[in-house]
Coordinates of C-alpha atoms in Angstrom, one line a residue:
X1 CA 70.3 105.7 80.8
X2 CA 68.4 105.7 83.9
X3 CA 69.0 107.5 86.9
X4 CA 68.5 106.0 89.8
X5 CA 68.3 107.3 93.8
X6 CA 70.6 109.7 95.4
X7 CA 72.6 108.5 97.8
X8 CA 73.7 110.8 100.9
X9 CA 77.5 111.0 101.9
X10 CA 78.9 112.6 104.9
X11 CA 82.5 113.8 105.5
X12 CA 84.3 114.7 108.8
X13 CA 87.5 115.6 108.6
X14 CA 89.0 116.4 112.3
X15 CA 92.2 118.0 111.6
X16 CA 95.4 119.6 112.9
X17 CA 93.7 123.3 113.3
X18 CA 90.3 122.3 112.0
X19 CA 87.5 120.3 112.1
X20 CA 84.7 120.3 108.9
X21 CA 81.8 118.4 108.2
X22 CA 80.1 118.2 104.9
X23 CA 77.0 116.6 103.0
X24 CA 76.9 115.4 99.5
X25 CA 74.5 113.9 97.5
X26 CA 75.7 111.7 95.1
X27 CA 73.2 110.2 92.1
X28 CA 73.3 107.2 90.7
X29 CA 73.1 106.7 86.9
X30 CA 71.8 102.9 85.6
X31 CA 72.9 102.0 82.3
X32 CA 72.4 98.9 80.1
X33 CA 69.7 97.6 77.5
X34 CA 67.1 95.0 77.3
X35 CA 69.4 91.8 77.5
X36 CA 72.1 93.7 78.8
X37 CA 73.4 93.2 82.1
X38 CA 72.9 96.8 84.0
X39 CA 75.6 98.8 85.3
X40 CA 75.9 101.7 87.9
X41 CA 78.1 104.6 88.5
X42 CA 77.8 108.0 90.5
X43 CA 77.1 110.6 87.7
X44 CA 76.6 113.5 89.4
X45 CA 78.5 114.6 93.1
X46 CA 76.6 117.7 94.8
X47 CA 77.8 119.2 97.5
X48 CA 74.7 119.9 99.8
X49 CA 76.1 121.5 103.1
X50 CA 79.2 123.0 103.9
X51 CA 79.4 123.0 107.9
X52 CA 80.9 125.6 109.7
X53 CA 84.9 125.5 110.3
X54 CA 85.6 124.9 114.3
X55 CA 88.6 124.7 115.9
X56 CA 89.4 121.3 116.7
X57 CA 88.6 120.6 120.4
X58 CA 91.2 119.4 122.4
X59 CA 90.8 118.1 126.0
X60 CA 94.9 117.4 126.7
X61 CA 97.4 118.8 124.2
X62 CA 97.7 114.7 123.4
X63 CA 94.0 114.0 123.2
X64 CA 91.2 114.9 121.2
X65 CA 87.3 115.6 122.9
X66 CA 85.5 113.4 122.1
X67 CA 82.1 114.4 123.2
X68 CA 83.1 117.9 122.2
X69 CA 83.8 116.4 118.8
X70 CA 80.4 114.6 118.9
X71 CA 78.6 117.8 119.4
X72 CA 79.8 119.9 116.3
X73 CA 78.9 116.5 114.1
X74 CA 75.5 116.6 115.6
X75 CA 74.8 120.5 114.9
X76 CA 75.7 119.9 111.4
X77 CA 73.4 117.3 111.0
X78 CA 70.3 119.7 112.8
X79 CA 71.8 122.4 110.2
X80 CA 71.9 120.6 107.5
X81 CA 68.7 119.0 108.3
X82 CA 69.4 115.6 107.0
X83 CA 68.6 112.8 110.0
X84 CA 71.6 110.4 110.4
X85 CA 69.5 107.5 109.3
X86 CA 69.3 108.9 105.9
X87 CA 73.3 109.4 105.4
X88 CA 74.4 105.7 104.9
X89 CA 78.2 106.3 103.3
X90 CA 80.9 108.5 103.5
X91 CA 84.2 109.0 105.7
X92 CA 85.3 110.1 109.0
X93 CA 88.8 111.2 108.7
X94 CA 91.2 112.2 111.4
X95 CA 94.1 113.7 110.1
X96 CA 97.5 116.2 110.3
X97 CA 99.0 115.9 113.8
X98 CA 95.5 115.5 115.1
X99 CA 95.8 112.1 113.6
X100 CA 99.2 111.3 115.9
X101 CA 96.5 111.9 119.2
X102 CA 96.9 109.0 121.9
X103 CA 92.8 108.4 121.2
X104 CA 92.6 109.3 118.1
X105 CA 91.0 105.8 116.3
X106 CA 88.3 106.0 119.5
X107 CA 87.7 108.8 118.7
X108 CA 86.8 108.2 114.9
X109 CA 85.1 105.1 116.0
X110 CA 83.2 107.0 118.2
X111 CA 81.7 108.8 115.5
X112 CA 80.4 106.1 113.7
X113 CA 77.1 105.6 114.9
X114 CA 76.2 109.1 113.5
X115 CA 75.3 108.1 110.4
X116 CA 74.4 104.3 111.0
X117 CA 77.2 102.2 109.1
X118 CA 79.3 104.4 107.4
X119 CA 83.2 103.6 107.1
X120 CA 85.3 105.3 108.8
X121 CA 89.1 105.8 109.0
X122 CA 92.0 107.4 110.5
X123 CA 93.4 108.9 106.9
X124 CA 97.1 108.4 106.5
X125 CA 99.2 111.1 105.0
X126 CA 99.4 109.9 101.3
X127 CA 95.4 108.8 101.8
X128 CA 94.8 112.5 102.8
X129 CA 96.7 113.9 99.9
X130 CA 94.7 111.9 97.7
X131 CA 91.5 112.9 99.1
X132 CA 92.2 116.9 99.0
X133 CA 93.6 116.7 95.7
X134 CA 90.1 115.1 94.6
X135 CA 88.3 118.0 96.5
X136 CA 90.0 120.7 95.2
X137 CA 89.8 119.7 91.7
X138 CA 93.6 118.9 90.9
X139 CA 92.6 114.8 89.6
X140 CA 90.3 116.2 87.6
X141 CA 91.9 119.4 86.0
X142 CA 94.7 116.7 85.6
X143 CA 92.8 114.7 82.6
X144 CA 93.0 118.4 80.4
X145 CA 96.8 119.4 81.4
X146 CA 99.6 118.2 79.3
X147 CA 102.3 117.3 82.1
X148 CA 101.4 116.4 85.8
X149 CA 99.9 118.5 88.4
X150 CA 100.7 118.5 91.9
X151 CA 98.1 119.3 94.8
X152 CA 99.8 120.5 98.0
X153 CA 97.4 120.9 100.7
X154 CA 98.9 122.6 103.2
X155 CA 97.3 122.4 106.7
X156 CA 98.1 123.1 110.6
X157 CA 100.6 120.7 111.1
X158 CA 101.5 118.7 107.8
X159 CA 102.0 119.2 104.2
X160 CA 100.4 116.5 101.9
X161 CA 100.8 115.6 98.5
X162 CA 99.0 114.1 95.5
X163 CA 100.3 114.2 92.2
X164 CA 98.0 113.4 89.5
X165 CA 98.4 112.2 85.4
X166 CA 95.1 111.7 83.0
X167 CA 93.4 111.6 86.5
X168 CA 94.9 109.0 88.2
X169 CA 97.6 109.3 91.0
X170 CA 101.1 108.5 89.9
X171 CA 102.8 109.6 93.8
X172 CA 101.9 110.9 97.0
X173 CA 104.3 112.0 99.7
X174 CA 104.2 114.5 102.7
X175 CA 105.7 116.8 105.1
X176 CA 105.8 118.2 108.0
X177 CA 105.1 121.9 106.5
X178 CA 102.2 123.9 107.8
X179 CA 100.6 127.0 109.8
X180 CA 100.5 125.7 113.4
X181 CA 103.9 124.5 113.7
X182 CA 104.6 127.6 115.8
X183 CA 101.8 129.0 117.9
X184 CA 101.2 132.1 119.6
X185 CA 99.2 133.1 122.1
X186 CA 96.8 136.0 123.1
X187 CA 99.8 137.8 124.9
X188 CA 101.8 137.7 121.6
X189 CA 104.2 135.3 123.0
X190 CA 105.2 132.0 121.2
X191 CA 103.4 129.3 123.2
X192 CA 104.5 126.4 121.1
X193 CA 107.6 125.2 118.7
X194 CA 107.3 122.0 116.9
X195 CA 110.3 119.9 117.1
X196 CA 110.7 119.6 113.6
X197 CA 111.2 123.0 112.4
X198 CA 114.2 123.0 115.6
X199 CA 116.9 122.0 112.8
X200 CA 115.5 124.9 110.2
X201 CA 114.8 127.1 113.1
X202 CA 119.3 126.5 114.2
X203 CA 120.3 126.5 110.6
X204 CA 118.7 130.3 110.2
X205 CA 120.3 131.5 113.6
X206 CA 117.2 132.8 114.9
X207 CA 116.4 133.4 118.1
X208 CA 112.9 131.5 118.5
X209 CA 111.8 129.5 121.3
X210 CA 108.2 129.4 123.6
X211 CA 107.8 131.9 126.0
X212 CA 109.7 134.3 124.3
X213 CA 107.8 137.6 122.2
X214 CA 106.2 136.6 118.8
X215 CA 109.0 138.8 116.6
X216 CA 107.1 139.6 113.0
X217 CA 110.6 140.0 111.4
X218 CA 111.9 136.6 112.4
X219 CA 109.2 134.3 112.0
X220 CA 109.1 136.0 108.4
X221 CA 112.4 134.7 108.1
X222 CA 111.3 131.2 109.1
X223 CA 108.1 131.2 107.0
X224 CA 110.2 132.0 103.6
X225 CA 112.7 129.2 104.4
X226 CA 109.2 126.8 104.8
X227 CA 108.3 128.2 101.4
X228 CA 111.6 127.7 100.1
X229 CA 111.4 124.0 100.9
X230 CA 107.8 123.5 98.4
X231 CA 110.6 124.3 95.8
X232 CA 112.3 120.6 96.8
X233 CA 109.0 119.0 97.1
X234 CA 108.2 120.3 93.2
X235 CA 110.8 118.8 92.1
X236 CA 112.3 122.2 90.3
X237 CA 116.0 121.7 93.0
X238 CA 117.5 118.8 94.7
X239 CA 116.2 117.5 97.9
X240 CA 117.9 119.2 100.9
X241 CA 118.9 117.5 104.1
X242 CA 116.6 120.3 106.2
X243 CA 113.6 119.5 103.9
X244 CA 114.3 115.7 103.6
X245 CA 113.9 115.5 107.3
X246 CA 110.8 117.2 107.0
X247 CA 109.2 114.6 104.9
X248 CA 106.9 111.8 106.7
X249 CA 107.1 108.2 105.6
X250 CA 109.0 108.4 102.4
X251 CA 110.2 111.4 99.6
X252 CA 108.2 112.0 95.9
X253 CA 109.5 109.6 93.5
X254 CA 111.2 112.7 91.7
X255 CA 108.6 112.9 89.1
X256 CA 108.6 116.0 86.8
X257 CA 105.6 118.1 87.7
X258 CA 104.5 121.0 85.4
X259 CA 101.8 122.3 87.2
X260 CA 100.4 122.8 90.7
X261 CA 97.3 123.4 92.7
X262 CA 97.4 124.5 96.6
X263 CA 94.7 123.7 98.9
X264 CA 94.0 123.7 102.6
X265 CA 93.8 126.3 105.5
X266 CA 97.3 127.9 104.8
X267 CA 95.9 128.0 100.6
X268 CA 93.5 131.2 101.9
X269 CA 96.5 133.3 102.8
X270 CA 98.2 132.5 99.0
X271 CA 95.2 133.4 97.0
X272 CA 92.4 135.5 98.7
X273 CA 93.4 139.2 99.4
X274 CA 91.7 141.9 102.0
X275 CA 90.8 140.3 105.1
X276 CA 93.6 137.8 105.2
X277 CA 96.4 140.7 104.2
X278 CA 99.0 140.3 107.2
X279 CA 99.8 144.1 107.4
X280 CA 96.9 143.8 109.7
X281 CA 97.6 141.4 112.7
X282 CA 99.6 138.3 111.0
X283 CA 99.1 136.3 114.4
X284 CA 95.2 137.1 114.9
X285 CA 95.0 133.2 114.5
X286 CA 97.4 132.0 116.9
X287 CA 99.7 131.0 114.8
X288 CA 102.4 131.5 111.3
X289 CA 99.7 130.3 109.2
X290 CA 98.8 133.7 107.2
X291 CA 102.7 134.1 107.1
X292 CA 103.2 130.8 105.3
X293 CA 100.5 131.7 102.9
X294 CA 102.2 135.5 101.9
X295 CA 105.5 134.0 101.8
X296 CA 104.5 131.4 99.3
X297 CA 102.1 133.8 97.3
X298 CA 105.3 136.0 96.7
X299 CA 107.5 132.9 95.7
X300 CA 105.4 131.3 93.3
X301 CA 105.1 133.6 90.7
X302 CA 109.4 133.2 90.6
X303 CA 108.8 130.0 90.0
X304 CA 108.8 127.9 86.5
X305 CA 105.7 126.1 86.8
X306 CA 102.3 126.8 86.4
X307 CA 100.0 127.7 88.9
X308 CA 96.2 126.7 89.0
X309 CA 93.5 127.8 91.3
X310 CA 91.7 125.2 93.5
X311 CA 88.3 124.4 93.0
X312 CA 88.0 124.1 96.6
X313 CA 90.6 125.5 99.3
X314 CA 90.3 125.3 103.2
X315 CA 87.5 122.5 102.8
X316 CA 89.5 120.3 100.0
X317 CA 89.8 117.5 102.2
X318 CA 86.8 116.7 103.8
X319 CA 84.9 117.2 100.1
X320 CA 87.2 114.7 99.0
X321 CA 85.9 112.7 102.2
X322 CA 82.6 113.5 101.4
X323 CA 81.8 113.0 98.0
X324 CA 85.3 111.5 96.3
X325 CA 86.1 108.9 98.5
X326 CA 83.0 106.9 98.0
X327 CA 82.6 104.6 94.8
X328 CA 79.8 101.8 93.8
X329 CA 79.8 98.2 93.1
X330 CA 78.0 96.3 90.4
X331 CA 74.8 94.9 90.3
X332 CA 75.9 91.3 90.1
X333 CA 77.0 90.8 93.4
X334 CA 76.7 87.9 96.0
X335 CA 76.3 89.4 99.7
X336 CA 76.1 87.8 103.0
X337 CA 74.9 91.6 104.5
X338 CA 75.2 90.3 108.1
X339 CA 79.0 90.4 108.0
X340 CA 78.9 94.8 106.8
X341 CA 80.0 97.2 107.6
X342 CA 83.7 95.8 107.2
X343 CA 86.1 98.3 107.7
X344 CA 90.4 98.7 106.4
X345 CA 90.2 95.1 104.5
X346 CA 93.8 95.0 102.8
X347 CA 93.8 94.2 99.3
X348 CA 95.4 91.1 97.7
X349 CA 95.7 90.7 93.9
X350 CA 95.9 87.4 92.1
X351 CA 95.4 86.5 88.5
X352 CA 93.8 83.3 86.9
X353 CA 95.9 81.9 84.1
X354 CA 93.3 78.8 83.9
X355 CA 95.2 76.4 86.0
X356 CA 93.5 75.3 89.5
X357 CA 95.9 74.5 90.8
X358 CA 98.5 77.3 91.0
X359 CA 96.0 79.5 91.8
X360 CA 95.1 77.7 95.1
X361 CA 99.4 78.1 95.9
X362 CA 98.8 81.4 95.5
X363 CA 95.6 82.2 97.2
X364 CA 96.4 80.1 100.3
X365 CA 100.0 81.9 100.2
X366 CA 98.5 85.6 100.2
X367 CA 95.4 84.5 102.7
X368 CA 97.9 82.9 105.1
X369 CA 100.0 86.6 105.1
X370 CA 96.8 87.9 106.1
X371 CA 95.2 85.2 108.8
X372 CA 93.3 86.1 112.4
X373 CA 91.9 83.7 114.4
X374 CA 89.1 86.1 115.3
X375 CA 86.7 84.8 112.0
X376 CA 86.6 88.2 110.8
X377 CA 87.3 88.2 106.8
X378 CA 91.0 89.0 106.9
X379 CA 91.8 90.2 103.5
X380 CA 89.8 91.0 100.5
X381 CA 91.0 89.1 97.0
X382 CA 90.9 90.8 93.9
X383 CA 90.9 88.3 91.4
X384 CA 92.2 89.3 87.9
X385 CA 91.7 87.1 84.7
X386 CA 88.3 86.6 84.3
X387 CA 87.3 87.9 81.4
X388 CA 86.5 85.3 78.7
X389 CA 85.6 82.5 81.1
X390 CA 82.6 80.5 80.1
X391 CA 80.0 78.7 82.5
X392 CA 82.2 75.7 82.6
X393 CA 85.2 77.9 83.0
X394 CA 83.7 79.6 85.9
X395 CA 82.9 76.7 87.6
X396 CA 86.4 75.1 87.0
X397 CA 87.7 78.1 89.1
X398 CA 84.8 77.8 91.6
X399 CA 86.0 74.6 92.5
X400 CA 89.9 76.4 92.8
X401 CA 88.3 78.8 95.4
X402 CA 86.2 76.4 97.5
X403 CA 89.5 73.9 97.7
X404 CA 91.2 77.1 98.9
X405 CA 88.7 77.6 101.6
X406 CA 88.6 74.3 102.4
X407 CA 92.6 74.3 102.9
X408 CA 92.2 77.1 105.2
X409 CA 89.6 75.2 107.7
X410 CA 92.2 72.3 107.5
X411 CA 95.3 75.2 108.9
X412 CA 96.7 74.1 111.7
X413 CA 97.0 78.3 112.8
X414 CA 92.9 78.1 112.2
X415 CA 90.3 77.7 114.6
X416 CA 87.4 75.2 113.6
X417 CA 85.8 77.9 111.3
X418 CA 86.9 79.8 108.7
X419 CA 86.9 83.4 108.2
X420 CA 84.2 84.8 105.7
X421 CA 85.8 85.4 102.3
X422 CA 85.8 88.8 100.0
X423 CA 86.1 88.6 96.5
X424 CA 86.5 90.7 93.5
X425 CA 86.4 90.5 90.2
X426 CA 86.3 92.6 86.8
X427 CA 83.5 92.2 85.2
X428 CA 79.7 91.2 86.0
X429 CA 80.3 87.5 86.8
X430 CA 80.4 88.0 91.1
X431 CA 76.9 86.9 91.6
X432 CA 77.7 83.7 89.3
X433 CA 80.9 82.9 90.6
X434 CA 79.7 83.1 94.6
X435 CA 76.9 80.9 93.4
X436 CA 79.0 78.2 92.6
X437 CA 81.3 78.6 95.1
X438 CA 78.7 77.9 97.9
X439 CA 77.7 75.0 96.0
X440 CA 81.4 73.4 95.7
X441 CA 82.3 73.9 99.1
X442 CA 81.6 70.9 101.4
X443 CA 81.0 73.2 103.7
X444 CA 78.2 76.5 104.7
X445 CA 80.6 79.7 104.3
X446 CA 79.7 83.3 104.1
X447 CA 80.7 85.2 101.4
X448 CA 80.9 88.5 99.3
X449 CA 81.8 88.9 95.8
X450 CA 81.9 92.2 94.1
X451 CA 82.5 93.2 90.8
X452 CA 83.4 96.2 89.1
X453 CA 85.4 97.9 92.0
X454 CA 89.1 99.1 91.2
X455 CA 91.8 98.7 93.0
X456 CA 95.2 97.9 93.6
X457 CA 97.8 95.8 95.6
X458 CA 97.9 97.6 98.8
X459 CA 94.5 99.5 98.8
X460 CA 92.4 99.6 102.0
X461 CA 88.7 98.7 101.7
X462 CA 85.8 99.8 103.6
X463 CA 82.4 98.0 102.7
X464 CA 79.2 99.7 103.7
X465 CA 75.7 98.3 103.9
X466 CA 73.5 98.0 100.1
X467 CA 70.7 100.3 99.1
X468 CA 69.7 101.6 96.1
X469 CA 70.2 98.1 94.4
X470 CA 74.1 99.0 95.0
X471 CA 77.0 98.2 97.5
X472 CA 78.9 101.9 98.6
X473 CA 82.7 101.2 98.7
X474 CA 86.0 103.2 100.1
X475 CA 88.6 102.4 98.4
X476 CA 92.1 103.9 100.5
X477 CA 94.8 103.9 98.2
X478 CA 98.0 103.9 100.5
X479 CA 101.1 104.4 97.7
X480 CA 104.2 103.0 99.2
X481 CA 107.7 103.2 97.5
X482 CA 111.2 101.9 97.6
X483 CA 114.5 103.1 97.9
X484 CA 116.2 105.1 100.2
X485 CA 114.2 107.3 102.6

């Protein structure tokens, strides 16, 4: 095996209370023999500089700053010492409430240009559960654990889940659980209520609203009945109607989980001891957040289910930005590079059975959900069933694709051009297969075809420029689920 360049990733997560920046460098590891056709993969993720942790500036309590947000990104980079043109990957994420802001996609996209082309997103809930539970270690520890683990990483504002099976995530779901959710400010008044702890705060009786004094014994009360509720989300008693409306999006799936892992600001206050004890000033934050933390680090040893310790805690997610988040393509690729970066291309699955013409049904079917009349690519098609096609196979399908495209320039709903077109496929034919589309179409198209990428039906995909012989992909794994909410 030969090991290749390192590749430099940046993560920014701008979050509810927080906002962190981080540098990894991730090196690439070559594999394959004389004849063989080469493969790459990261081996190795090192995490080079962890930024300081800023409050997250605010110009309105609605809108993030911008330029203020700007400013701590460029520091880091001057710390770190690492010039923006080297750092060609990574993720911008804007999460918690902070991700709810009126600007808060100009703002991330504002950010770009900081590191040339990398991909940036505003991270979901069940994307940023993913993303911390790869940070702080849970996917991994996973693989050695008999039984599933669950990640809560517990922030400012939200709650967000990941649970994890052999390493790979089986659910994700979140809630509106964390430290800010009742602020106080330097008078040691509450300054702030969120309305969603209102129907926990009435159920209790307490007597809690803004302006009034921040009473220790009270919002103890409330903080145990927030802990009480991580007892729901693990599964271990039946989903109340306080914490079901809680939840964001959707509830878990009711998997069993055996084992947890806690990361995020609030995960300080369960497991570090001394300077965070709360028999010293448990609002020196401005806010319940140290609370949360004691009242879940006395529940959790009551609890049947084993706890683990995080691998990483307050800066979970934005590691999981940094370094997780970021996989490589093949080395067989075909790549029009004027069209990157491309930025949160849905995926669309489709297998090949080896009939033509069911697969151009399909494919025109799934584009046509998909279809802008802007000529940006519109979807990216992951194309399953490849396998054991031979040269003649390969073209037989080529030809399926090109009369696909072609159908599309022919759509009434279509301007005169078509859209570009993103393909993947399984194993190392994407540089073959692009080939021969381009010759079968009766037209010039641009295309990309990857191979080797994994994903799934409903996945987000971010595309970043090629270097190192190598094409950096995101791949945002959204989960969604049925039934009742």
């Amino acid at each position: 095996m030969k090991t290749g360049d390192a590749l430099y990733s940046i993560g920014v997560d701008v979050g509810t209370t927080t906002t962190q920046v981080v540098f990894s460098r991730l090196q690439l590891a070559r594999s394959g023999g004389y004849g063989a056709i080469p493969t790459v993969r990261i081996a190795r993720r090192e995490l080079i500089h962890r930024g300081t942790i800023r409050f997250t500036p605010l110009q309105t309590p609605e809108q993030v700053d911008g330029p203020r947000l700007r400013e701590i990104v460029e520091a880091e980079y001057r710390a770190c010492g690492i010039a923006p043109s080297l750092v060609k990957t990574g993720a911008v994420i804007i999460t918690g409430e902070s991700a709810r802001k009126e600007n808060a996609r100009e703002v991330a996209q504002q950010l770009a240009d900081l590191a040339g082309d990398f991909v940036v997103c505003t991270a979901g809930p069940d994307y940023e559960g993913i993303l911390a539970g790869r940070g702080a270690g849970a996917a991994e520890l996973s693989r050695s654990l008999t039984g599933r683990l669950a990640n809560f990483d517990i922030g400012g504002g939200t709650t967000n889940v990941a649970v994890f099976e052999n390493g790979e995530v089986v659910d994700t779901y979140a809630a509106d659980l964390g430290g800010r959710l009742v602020r106080i400010d330097g008078n040691g008044c509450i300054s702030y209520i969120s309305e969603r702890l209102v129907p926990l705060i009435r159920h209790l009786g307490l007597d809690l609203k803004p302006g009034a004094p921040a009473d220790r014994q009270q919002l103890g009360l409330l903080s145990d009945a927030m802990a009480a509720c991580f007892t729901a989300l693990m599964g271990l008693v039946a989903l109340d109607d306080l914490t079901r409306c809680l939840l964001i999006d959707h509830p878990p799936l009711g998997l069993e989980i055996r084992h947890t892992m806690f990361s995020g600001g609030v995960a300080e206050f369960i497991f570090a001891e001394g300077e965070t004890d709360t028999d010293t000033d448990p609002f020196r934050f401005g806010d319940m957040g140290p609370l949360l933390g004691e009242s879940l680090r006395r529940l959790l040893p009551t609890l049947p289910i084993r706890v683990h310790a995080p691998a990483e805690r307050i800066r979970a997610t934005v590691v999981g930005a940094g370094s997780h988040a970021v996989r490589v393509s093949g080395n067989t690729v075909t790549l029009d590079e004027c069209l990157l970066p491309l930025k949160s291309l849905p995926v669309v699955r489709a297998h090949y059975a080896g009939e033509p013409g069911r697969l151009v049904e399909e494919l025109t079917r799934l584009l046509r959900r998909h279809d802008n009349r802007d000529l940006e690519p519109s979807a990216a098609v992951h194309l399953t069933g490849l396998q054991d096609l031979d040269y003649t196979g390969l073209k037989t399908l080529a030809g399926a694709l090109a009369a696909t495209l072609a159908n599309r320039a022919a759509s009434p709903t279509q301007v005169p051009a078509v859209p570009p077109f993103v393909l993947l496929t399984e194993g190392d034919c994407a540089k073959s297969l692009g080939l021969l589309v381009r010759q079968a179409l009766p037209f010039p198209m641009r295309l990309i075809c990857l191979d080797r990428v994994e994903v799934q039906e409903g996945d987000y995909l971010d595309i970043g420029h090629p270097m190192g012989g190598v094409v950096p992909v995101i791949v945002k794994t959204l989960l969604f689920h049925s039934g009742p909410p």
